[in-house]
mmCIF file of C-alpha atoms and ligand atoms in Angstrom:
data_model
loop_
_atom_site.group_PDB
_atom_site.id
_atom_site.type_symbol
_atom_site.label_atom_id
_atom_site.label_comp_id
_atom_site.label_asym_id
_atom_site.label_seq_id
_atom_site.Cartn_x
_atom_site.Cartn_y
_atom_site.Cartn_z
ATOM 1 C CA UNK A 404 -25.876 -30.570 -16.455
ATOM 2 C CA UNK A 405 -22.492 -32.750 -17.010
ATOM 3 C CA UNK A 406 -20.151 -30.526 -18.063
ATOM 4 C CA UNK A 407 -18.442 -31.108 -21.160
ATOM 5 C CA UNK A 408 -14.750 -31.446 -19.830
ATOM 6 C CA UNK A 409 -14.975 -32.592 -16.627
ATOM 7 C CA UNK A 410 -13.562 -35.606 -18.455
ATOM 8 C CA UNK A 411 -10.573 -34.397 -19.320
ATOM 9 C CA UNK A 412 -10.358 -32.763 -15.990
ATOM 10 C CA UNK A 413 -8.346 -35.391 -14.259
ATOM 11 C CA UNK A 414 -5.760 -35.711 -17.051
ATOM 12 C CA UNK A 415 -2.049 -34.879 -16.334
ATOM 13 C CA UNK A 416 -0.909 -33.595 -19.669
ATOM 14 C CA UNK A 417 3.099 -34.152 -20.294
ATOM 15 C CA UNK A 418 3.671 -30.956 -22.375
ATOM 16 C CA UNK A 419 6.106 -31.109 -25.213
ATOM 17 C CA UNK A 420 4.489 -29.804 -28.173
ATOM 18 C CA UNK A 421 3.680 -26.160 -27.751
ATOM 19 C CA UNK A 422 2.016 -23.124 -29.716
ATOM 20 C CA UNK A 423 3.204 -19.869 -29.057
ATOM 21 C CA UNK A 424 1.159 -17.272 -30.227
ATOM 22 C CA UNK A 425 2.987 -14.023 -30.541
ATOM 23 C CA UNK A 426 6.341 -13.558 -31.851
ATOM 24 C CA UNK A 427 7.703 -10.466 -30.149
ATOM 25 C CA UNK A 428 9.954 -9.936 -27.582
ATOM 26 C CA UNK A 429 8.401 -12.499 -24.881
ATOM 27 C CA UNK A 430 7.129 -14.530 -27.715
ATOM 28 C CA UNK A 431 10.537 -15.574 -29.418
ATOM 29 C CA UNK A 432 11.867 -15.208 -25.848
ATOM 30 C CA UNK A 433 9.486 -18.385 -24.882
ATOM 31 C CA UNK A 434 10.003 -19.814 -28.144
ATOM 32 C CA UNK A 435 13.863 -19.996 -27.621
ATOM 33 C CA UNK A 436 14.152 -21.725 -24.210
ATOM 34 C CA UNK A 437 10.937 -24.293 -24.923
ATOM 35 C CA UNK A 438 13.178 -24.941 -27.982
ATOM 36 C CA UNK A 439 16.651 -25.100 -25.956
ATOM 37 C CA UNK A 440 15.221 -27.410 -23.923
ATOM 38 C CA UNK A 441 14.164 -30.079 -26.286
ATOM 39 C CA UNK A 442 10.214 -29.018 -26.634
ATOM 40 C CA UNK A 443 8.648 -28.653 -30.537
ATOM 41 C CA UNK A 444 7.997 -25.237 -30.912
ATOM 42 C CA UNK A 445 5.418 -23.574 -33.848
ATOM 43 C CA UNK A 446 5.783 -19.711 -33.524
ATOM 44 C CA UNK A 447 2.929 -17.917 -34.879
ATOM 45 C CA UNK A 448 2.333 -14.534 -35.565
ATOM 46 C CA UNK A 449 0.534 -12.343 -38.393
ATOM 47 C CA UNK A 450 2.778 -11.819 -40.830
ATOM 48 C CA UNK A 451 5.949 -13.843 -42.003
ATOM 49 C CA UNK A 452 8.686 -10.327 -41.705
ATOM 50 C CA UNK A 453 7.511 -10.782 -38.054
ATOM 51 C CA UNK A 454 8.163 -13.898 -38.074
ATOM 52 C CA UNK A 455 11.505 -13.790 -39.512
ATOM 53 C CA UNK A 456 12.571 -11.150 -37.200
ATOM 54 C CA UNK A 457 11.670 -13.480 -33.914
ATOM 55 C CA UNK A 458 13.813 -16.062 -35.453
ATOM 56 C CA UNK A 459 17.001 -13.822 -35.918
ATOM 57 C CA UNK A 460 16.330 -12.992 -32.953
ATOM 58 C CA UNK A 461 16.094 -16.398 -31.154
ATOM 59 C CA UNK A 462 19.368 -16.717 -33.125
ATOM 60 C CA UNK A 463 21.370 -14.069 -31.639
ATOM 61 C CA UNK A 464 20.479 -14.428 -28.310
ATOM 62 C CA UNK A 465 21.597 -18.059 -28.670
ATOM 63 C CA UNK A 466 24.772 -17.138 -29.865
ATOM 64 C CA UNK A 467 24.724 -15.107 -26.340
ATOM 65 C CA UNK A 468 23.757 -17.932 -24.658
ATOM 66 C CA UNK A 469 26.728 -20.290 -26.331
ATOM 67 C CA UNK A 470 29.800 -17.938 -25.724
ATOM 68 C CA UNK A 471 29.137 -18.623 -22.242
ATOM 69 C CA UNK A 472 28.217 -22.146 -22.030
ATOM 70 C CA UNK A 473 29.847 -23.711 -24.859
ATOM 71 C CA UNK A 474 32.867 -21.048 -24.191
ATOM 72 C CA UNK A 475 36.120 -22.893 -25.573
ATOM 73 C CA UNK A 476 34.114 -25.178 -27.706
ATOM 74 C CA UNK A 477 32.391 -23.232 -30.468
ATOM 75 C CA UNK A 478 31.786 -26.119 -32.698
ATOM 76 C CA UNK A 479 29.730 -27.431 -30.212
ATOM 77 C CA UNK A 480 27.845 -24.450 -29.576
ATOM 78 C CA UNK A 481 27.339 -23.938 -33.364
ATOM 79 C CA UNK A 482 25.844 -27.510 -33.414
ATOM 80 C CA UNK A 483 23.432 -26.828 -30.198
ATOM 81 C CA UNK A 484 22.200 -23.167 -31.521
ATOM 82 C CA UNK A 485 21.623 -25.610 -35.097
ATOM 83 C CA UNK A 486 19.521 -28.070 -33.144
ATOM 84 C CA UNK A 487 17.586 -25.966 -31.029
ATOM 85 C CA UNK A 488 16.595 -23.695 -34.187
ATOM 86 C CA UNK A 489 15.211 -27.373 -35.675
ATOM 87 C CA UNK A 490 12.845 -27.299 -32.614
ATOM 88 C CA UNK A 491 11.347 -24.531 -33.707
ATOM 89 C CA UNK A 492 8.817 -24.119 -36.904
ATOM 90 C CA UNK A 493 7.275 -20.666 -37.634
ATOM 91 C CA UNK A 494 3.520 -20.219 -39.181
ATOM 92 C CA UNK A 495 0.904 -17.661 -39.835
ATOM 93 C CA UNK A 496 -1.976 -20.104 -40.106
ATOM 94 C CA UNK A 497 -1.707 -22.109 -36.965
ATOM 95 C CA UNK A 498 -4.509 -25.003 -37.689
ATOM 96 C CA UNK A 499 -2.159 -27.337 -37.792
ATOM 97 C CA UNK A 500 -0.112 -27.028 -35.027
ATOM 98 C CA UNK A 501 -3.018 -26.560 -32.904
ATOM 99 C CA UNK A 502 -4.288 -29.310 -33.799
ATOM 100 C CA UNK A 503 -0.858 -31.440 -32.006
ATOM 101 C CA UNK A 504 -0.429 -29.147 -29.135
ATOM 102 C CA UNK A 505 -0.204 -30.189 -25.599
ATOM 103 C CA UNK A 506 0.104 -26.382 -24.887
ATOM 104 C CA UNK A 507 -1.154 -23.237 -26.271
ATOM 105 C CA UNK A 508 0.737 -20.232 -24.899
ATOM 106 C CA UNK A 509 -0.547 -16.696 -25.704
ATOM 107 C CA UNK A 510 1.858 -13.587 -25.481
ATOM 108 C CA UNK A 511 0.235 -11.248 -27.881
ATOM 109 C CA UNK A 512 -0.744 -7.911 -27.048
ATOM 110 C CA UNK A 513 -1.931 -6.842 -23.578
ATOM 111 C CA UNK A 514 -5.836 -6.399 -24.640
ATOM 112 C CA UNK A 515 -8.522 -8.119 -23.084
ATOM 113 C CA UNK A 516 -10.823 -8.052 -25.944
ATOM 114 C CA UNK A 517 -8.305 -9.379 -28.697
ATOM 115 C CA UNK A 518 -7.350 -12.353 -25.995
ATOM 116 C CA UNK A 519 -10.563 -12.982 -25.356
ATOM 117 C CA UNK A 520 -11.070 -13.286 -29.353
ATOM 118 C CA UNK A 521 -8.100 -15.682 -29.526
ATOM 119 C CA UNK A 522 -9.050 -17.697 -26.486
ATOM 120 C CA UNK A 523 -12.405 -18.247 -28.351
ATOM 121 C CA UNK A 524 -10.614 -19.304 -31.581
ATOM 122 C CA UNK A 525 -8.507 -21.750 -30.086
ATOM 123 C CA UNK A 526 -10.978 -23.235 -28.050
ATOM 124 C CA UNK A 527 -12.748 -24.127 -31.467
ATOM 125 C CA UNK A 528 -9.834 -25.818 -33.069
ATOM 126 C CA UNK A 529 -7.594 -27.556 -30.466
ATOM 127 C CA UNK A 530 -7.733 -31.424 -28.921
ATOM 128 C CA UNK A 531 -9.496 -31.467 -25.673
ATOM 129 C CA UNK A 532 -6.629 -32.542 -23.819
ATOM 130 C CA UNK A 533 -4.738 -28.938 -24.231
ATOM 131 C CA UNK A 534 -3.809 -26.291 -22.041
ATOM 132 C CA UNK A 535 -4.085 -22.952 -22.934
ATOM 133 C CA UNK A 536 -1.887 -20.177 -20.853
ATOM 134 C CA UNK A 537 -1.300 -16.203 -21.051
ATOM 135 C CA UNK A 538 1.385 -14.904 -20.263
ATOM 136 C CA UNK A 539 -0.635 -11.359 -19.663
ATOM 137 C CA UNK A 540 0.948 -8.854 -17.462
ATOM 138 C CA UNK A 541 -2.311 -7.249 -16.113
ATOM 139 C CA UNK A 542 -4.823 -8.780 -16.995
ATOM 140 C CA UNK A 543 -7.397 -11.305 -15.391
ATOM 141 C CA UNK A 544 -6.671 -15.084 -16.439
ATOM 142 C CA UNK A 545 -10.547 -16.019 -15.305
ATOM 143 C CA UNK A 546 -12.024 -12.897 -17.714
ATOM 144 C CA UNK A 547 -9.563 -14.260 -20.696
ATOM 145 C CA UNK A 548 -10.608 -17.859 -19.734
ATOM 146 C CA UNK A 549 -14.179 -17.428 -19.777
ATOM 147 C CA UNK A 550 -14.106 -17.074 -23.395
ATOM 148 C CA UNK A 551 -13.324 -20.991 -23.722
ATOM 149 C CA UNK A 552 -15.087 -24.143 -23.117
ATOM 150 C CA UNK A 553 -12.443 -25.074 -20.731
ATOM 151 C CA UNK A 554 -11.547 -22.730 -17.926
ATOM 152 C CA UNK A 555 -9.685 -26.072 -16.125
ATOM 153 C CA UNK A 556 -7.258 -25.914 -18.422
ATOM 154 C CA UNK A 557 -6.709 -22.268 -18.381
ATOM 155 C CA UNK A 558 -4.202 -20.386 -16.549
ATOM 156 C CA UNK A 559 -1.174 -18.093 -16.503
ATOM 157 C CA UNK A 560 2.128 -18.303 -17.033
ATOM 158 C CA UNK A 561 4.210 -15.328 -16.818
ATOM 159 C CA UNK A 562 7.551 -14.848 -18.054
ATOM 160 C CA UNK A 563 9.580 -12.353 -17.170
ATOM 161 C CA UNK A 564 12.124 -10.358 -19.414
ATOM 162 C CA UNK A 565 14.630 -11.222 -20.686
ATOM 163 C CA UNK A 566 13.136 -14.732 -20.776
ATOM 164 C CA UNK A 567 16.435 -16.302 -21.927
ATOM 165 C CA UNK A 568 18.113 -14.879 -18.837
ATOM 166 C CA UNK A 569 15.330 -14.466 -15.818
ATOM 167 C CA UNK A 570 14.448 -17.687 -13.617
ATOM 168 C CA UNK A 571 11.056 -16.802 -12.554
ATOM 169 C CA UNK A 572 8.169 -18.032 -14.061
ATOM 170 C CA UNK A 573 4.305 -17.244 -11.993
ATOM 171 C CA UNK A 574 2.335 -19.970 -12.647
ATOM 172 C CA UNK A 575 -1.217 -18.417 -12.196
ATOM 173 C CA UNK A 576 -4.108 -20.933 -11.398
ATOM 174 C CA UNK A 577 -8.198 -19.525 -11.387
ATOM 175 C CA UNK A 578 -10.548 -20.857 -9.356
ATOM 176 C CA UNK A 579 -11.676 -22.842 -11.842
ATOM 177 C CA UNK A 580 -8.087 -24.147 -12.984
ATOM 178 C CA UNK A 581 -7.520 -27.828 -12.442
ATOM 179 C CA UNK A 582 -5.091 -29.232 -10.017
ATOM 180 C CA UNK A 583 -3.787 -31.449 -12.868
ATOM 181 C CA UNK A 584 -3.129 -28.432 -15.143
ATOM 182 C CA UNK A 585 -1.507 -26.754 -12.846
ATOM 183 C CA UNK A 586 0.896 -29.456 -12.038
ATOM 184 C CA UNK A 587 1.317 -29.946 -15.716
ATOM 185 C CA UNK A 588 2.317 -26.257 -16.218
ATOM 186 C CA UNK A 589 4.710 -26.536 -12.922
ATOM 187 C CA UNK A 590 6.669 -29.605 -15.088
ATOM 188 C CA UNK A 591 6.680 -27.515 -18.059
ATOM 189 C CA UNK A 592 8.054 -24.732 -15.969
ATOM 190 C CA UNK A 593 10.469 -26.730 -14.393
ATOM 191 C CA UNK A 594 11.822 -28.266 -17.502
ATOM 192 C CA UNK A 595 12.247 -25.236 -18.992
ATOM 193 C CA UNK A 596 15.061 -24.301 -16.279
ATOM 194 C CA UNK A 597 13.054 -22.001 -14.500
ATOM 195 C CA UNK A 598 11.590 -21.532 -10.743
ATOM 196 C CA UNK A 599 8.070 -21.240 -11.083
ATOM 197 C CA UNK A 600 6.274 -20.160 -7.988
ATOM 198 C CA UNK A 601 2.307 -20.255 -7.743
ATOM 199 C CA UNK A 602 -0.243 -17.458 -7.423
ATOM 200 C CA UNK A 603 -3.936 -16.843 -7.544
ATOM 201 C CA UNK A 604 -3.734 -13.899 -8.698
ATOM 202 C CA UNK A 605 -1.035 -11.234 -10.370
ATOM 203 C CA UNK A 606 0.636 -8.833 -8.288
ATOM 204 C CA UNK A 607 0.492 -11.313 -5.251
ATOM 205 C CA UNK A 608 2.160 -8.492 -2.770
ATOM 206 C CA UNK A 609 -0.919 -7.334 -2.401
ATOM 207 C CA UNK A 610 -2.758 -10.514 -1.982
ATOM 208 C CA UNK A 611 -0.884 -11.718 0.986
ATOM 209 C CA UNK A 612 -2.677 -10.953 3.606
ATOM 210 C CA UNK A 613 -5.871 -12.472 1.563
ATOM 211 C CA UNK A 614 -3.911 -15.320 1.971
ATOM 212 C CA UNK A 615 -3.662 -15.732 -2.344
ATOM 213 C CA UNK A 616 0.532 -16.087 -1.771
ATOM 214 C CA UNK A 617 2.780 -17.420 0.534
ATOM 215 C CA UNK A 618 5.379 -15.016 2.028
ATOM 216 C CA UNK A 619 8.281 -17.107 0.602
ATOM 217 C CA UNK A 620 6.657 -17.347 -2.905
ATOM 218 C CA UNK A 621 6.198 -13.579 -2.959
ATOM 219 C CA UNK A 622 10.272 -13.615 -1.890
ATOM 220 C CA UNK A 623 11.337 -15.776 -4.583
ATOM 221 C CA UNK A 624 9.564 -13.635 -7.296
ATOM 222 C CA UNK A 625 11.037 -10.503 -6.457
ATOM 223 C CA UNK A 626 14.507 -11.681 -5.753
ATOM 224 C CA UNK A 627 14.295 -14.289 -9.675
ATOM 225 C CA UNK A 628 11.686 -12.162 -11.390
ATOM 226 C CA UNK A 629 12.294 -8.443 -10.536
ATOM 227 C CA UNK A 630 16.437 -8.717 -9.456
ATOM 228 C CA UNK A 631 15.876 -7.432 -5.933
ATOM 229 C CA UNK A 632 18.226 -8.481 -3.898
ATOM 230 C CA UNK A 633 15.971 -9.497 -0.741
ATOM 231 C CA UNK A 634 11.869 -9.851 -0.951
ATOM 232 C CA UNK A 635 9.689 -7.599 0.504
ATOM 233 C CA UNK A 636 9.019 -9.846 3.587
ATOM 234 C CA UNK A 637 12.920 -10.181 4.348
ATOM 235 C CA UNK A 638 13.555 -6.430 3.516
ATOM 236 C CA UNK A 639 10.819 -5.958 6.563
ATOM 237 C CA UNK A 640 12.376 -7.972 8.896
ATOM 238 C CA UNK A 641 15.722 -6.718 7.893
ATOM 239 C CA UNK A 642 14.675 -2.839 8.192
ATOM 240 C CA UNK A 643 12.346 -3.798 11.504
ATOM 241 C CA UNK A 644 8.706 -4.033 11.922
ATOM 242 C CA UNK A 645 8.023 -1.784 14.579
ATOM 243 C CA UNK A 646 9.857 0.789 11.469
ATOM 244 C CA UNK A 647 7.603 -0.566 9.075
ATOM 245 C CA UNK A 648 4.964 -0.258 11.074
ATOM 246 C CA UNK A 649 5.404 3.473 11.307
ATOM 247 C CA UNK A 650 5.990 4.040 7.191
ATOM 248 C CA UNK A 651 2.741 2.214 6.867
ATOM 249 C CA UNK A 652 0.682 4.271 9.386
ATOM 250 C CA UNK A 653 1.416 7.777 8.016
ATOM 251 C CA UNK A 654 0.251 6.415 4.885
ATOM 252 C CA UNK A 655 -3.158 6.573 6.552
ATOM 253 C CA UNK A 656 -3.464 10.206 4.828
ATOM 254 C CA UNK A 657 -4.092 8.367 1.889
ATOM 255 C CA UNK A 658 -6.987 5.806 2.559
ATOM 256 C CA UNK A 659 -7.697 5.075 -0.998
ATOM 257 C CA UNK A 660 -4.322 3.918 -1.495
ATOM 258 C CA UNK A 661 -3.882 -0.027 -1.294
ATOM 259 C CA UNK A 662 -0.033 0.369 -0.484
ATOM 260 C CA UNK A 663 -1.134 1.541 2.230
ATOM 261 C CA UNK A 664 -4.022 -1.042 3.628
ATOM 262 C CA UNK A 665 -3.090 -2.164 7.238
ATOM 263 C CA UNK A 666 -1.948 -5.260 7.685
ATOM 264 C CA UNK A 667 -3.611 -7.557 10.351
ATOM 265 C CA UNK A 668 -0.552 -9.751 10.002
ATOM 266 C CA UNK A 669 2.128 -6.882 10.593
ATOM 267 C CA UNK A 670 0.391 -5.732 13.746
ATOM 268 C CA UNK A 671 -0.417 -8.881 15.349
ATOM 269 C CA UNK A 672 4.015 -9.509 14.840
ATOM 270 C CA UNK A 673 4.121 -5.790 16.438
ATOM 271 C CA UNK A 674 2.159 -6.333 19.270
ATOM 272 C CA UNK A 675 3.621 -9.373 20.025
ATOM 273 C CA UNK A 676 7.224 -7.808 20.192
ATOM 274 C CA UNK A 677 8.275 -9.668 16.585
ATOM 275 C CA UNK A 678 10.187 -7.385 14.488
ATOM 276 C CA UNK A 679 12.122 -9.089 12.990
ATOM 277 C CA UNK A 680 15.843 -9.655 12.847
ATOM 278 C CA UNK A 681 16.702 -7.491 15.129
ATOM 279 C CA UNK A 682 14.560 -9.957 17.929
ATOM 280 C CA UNK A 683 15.390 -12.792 15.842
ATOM 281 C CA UNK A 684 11.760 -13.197 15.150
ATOM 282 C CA UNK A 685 9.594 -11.537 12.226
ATOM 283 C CA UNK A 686 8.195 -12.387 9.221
ATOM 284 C CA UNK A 687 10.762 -15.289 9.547
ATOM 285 C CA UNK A 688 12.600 -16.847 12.480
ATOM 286 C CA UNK A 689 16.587 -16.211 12.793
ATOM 287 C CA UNK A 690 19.218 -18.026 14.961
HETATM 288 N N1 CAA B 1700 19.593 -13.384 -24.473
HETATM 289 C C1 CAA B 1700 20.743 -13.959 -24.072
HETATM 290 N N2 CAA B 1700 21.648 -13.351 -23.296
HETATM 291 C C2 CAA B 1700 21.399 -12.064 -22.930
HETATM 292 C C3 CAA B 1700 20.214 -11.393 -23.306
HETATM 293 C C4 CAA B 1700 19.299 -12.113 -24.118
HETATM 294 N N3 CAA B 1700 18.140 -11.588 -24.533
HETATM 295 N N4 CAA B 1700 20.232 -10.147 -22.777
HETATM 296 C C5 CAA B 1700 21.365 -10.037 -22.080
HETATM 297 N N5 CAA B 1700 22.072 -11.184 -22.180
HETATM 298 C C6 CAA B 1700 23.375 -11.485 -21.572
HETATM 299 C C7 CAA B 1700 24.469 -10.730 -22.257
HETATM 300 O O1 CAA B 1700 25.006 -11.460 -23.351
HETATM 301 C C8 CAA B 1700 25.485 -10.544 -21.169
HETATM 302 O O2 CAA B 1700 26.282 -11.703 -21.069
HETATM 303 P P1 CAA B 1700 27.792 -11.590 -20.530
HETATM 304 O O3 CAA B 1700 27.649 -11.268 -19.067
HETATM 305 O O4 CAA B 1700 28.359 -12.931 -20.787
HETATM 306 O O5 CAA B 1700 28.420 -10.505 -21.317
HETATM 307 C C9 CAA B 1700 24.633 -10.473 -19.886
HETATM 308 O O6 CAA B 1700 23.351 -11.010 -20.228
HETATM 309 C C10 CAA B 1700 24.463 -9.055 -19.419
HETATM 310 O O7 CAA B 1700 23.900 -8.283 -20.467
HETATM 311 P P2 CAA B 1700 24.313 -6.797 -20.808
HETATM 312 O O8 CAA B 1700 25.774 -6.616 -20.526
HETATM 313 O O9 CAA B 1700 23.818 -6.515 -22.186
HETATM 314 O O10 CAA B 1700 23.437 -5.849 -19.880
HETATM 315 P P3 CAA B 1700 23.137 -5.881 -18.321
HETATM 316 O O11 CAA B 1700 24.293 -6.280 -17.504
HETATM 317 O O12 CAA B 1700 22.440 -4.601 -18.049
HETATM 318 O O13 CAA B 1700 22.037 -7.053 -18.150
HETATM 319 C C11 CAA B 1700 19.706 -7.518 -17.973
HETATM 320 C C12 CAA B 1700 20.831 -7.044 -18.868
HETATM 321 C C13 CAA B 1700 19.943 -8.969 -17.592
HETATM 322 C C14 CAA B 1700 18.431 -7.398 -18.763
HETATM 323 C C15 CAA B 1700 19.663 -6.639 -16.685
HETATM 324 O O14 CAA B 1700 19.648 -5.290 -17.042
HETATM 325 C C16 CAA B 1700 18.459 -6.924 -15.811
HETATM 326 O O15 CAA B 1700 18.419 -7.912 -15.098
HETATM 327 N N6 CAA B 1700 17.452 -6.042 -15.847
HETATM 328 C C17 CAA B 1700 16.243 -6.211 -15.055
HETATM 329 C C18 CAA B 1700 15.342 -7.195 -15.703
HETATM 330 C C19 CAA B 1700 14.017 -7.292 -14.992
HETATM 331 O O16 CAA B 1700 13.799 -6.765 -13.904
HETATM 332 N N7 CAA B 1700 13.095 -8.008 -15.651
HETATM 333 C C20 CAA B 1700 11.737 -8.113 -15.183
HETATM 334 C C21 CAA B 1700 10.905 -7.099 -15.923
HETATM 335 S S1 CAA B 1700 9.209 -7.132 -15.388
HETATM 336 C C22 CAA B 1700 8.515 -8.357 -16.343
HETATM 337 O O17 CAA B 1700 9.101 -8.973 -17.163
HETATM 338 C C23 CAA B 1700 7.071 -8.681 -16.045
HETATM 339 C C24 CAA B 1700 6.037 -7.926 -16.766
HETATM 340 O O18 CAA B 1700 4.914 -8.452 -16.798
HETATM 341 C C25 CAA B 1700 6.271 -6.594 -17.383
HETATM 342 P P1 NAD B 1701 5.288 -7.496 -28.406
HETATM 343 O O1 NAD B 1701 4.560 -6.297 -28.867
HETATM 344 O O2 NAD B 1701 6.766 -7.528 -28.466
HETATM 345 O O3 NAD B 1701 4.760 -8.773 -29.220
HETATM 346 C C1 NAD B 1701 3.419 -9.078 -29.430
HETATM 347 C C2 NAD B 1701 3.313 -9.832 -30.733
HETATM 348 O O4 NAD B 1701 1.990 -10.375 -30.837
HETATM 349 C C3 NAD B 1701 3.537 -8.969 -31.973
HETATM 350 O O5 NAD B 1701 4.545 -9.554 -32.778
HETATM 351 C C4 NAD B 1701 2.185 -8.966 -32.686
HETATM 352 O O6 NAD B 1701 2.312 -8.958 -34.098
HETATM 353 C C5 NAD B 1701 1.595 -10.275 -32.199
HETATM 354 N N1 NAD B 1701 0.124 -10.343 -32.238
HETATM 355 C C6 NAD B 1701 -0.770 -9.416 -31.803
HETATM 356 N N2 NAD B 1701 -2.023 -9.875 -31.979
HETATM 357 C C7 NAD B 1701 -1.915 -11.121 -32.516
HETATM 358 C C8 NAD B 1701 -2.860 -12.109 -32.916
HETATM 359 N N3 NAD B 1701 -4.172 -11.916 -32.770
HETATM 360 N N4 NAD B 1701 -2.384 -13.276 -33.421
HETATM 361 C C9 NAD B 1701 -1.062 -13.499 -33.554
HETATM 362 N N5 NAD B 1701 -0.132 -12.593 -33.194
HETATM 363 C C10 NAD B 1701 -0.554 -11.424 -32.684
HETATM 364 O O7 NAD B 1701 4.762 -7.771 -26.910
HETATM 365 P P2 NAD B 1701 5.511 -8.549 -25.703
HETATM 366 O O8 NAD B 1701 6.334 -7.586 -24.955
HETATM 367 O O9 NAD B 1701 6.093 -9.793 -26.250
HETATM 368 O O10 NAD B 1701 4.254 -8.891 -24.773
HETATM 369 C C11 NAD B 1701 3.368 -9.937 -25.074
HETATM 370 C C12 NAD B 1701 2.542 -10.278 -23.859
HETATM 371 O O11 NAD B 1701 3.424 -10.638 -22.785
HETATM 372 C C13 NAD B 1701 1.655 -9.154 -23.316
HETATM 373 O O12 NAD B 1701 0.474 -9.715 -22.804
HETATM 374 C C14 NAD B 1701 2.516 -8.550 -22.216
HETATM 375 O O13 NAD B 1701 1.744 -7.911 -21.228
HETATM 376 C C15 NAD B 1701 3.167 -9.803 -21.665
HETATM 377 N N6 NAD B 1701 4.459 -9.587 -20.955
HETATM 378 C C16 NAD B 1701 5.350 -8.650 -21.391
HETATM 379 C C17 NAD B 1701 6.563 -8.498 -20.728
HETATM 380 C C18 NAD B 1701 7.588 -7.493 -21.175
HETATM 381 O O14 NAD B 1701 8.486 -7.155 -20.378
HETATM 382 N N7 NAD B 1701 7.541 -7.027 -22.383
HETATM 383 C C19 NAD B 1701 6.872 -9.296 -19.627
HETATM 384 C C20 NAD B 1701 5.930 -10.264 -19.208
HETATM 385 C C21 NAD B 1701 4.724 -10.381 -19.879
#
């Protein structure tokens, strides 16, 4: 059987009008910097109050935003914050919006079943050509997807908080995800003013040695996305391997625990006399 959009399958969608369903805190957050950066923006949520809270609340933040980069020139800034809340139209009865969207982004609660139910919805009402994302902390982009008619153009994009402020965006493909909506969602990422880095999964620390994330991806999310000033893989090499090594060992009292899975990779760099800075070899080389 032909399935229905492997025609749309090869399309590279240029995203600029975009759906956000949700209006909290990641929501507005979203809402604000698609907006600041020249996107159209319909905000939807359930009821108008909410609504009208997001927007004061896109508001102030852009007055954060404009003491610092319009500092000295606050006409200027008053004109941007002006524009940028023009990008941005609110609704409770998205039809019409869907029906322009290049991409749907969900950031409602964290349930499966009431994603799921949304996922369904939109899949009803919007053009073929549109992506939808979630921007789910936990939860399983392919289980949220399957509810559509068009897991290619389903994936994850996760925003970290305060989205105004933090870099990192994970752009999360499926195996079913299409190349060309992933690369679509890495431009939208990108011209947002973020650093998106790509996973297969959430929580890609634990993935590594699956080989779902690259060591320097898994770096650059913890240093942009969770403020750590080194990534796991460059904390190991800093503190030693052969150390490491040890920690990870003891936790062999707890064999249930995935922290605590060994790590093929780890010992192979530990046999081998790699570890880390301190031999100028580890996860990374050092001259
Ligand atoms: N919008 C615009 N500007 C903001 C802002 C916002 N929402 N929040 C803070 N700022 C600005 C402030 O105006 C202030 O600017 P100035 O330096 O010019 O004064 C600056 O940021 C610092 O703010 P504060 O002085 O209020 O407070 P702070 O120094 O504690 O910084 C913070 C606040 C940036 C949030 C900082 O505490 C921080 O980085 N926290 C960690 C955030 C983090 O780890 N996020 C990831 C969470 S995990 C996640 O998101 C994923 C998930 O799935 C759950
Ligand atoms: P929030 O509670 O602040 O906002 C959720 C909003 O969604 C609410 O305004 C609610 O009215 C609305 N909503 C719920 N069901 C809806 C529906 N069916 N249709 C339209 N609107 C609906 O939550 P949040 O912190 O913004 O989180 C949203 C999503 O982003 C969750 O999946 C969460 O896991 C994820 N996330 C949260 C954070 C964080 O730090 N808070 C960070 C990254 C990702």
């Amino acid at each position: 059987i032909k399935r229905s959009f492997s025609s749309s399958a090869v399309r590279n969608v240029v995203i600029k009008n975009v759906t956000i369903i949700g209006g909290g805190q990641m929501g507005a957050g979203i809402a604000q910097v698609a907006a600041s950066t020249g996107h159209s923006v319909t905000l939807v949520d359930m009821t108008d109050d909410i609504l009208k809270k997001a927007m004061k609340g896109i508001q102030s933040s852009l007055r954060r935003v404009v003491k610092k980069t319009f500092s000295g020139d606050p006409e200027s800034g008053d004109d941007f914050i002006q524009k940028v809340m023009q990008n941005v139209s609110t609704s409770t009865e998205p039809s019409a919006a869907i029906a322009t969207s290049d991409l749907i982004l969900e950031a409602i609660v964290e349930n499966m079943k009431i994603k799921q139910d949304l996922f369904g919805f939109l899949d009803k009402m919007a053009p073929e050509h549109t992506i939808f994302a979630s921007n789910t902390s936990s939860l399983p982009i392919s289980d949220i997807a399957s509810a559509t008619s068009r897991p290619d153009r389903c994936a994850g994009l996760h925003f970290f908080n305060p989205v105004p402020l933090m870099k990192l965006v994970e752009v999360i493909a499926t195996t079913s995800t299409s190349p060309e909506t992933s690369e679509s969602l890495l431009n939208f990422t990108k011209a947002l003013g973020k650093t998106p880095v790509c996973c297969k999964f959430l929580n890609p620390c634990l993935f590594l040695s699956a080989g779902h994330a690259s060591k320097e991806d898994i770096d650059t999310g913890m240093k942009l996305g969770a403020g750590y000033p080194m990534g796991p893989f460059e904390l190991s090499d800093y503190v030693g391997l052969d150390t490491i090594k040890f920690i990870m060992d003891g936790g062999k009292k707890e064999p249930d625990n995935p922290i605590f899975a060994p790590s093929e990779l780890l010992n192979k760099l530990v046999a081998e006399g790699k570890l880390g800075k301190k031999t100028l070899e580890g996860f990374y080389k050092y001259n």
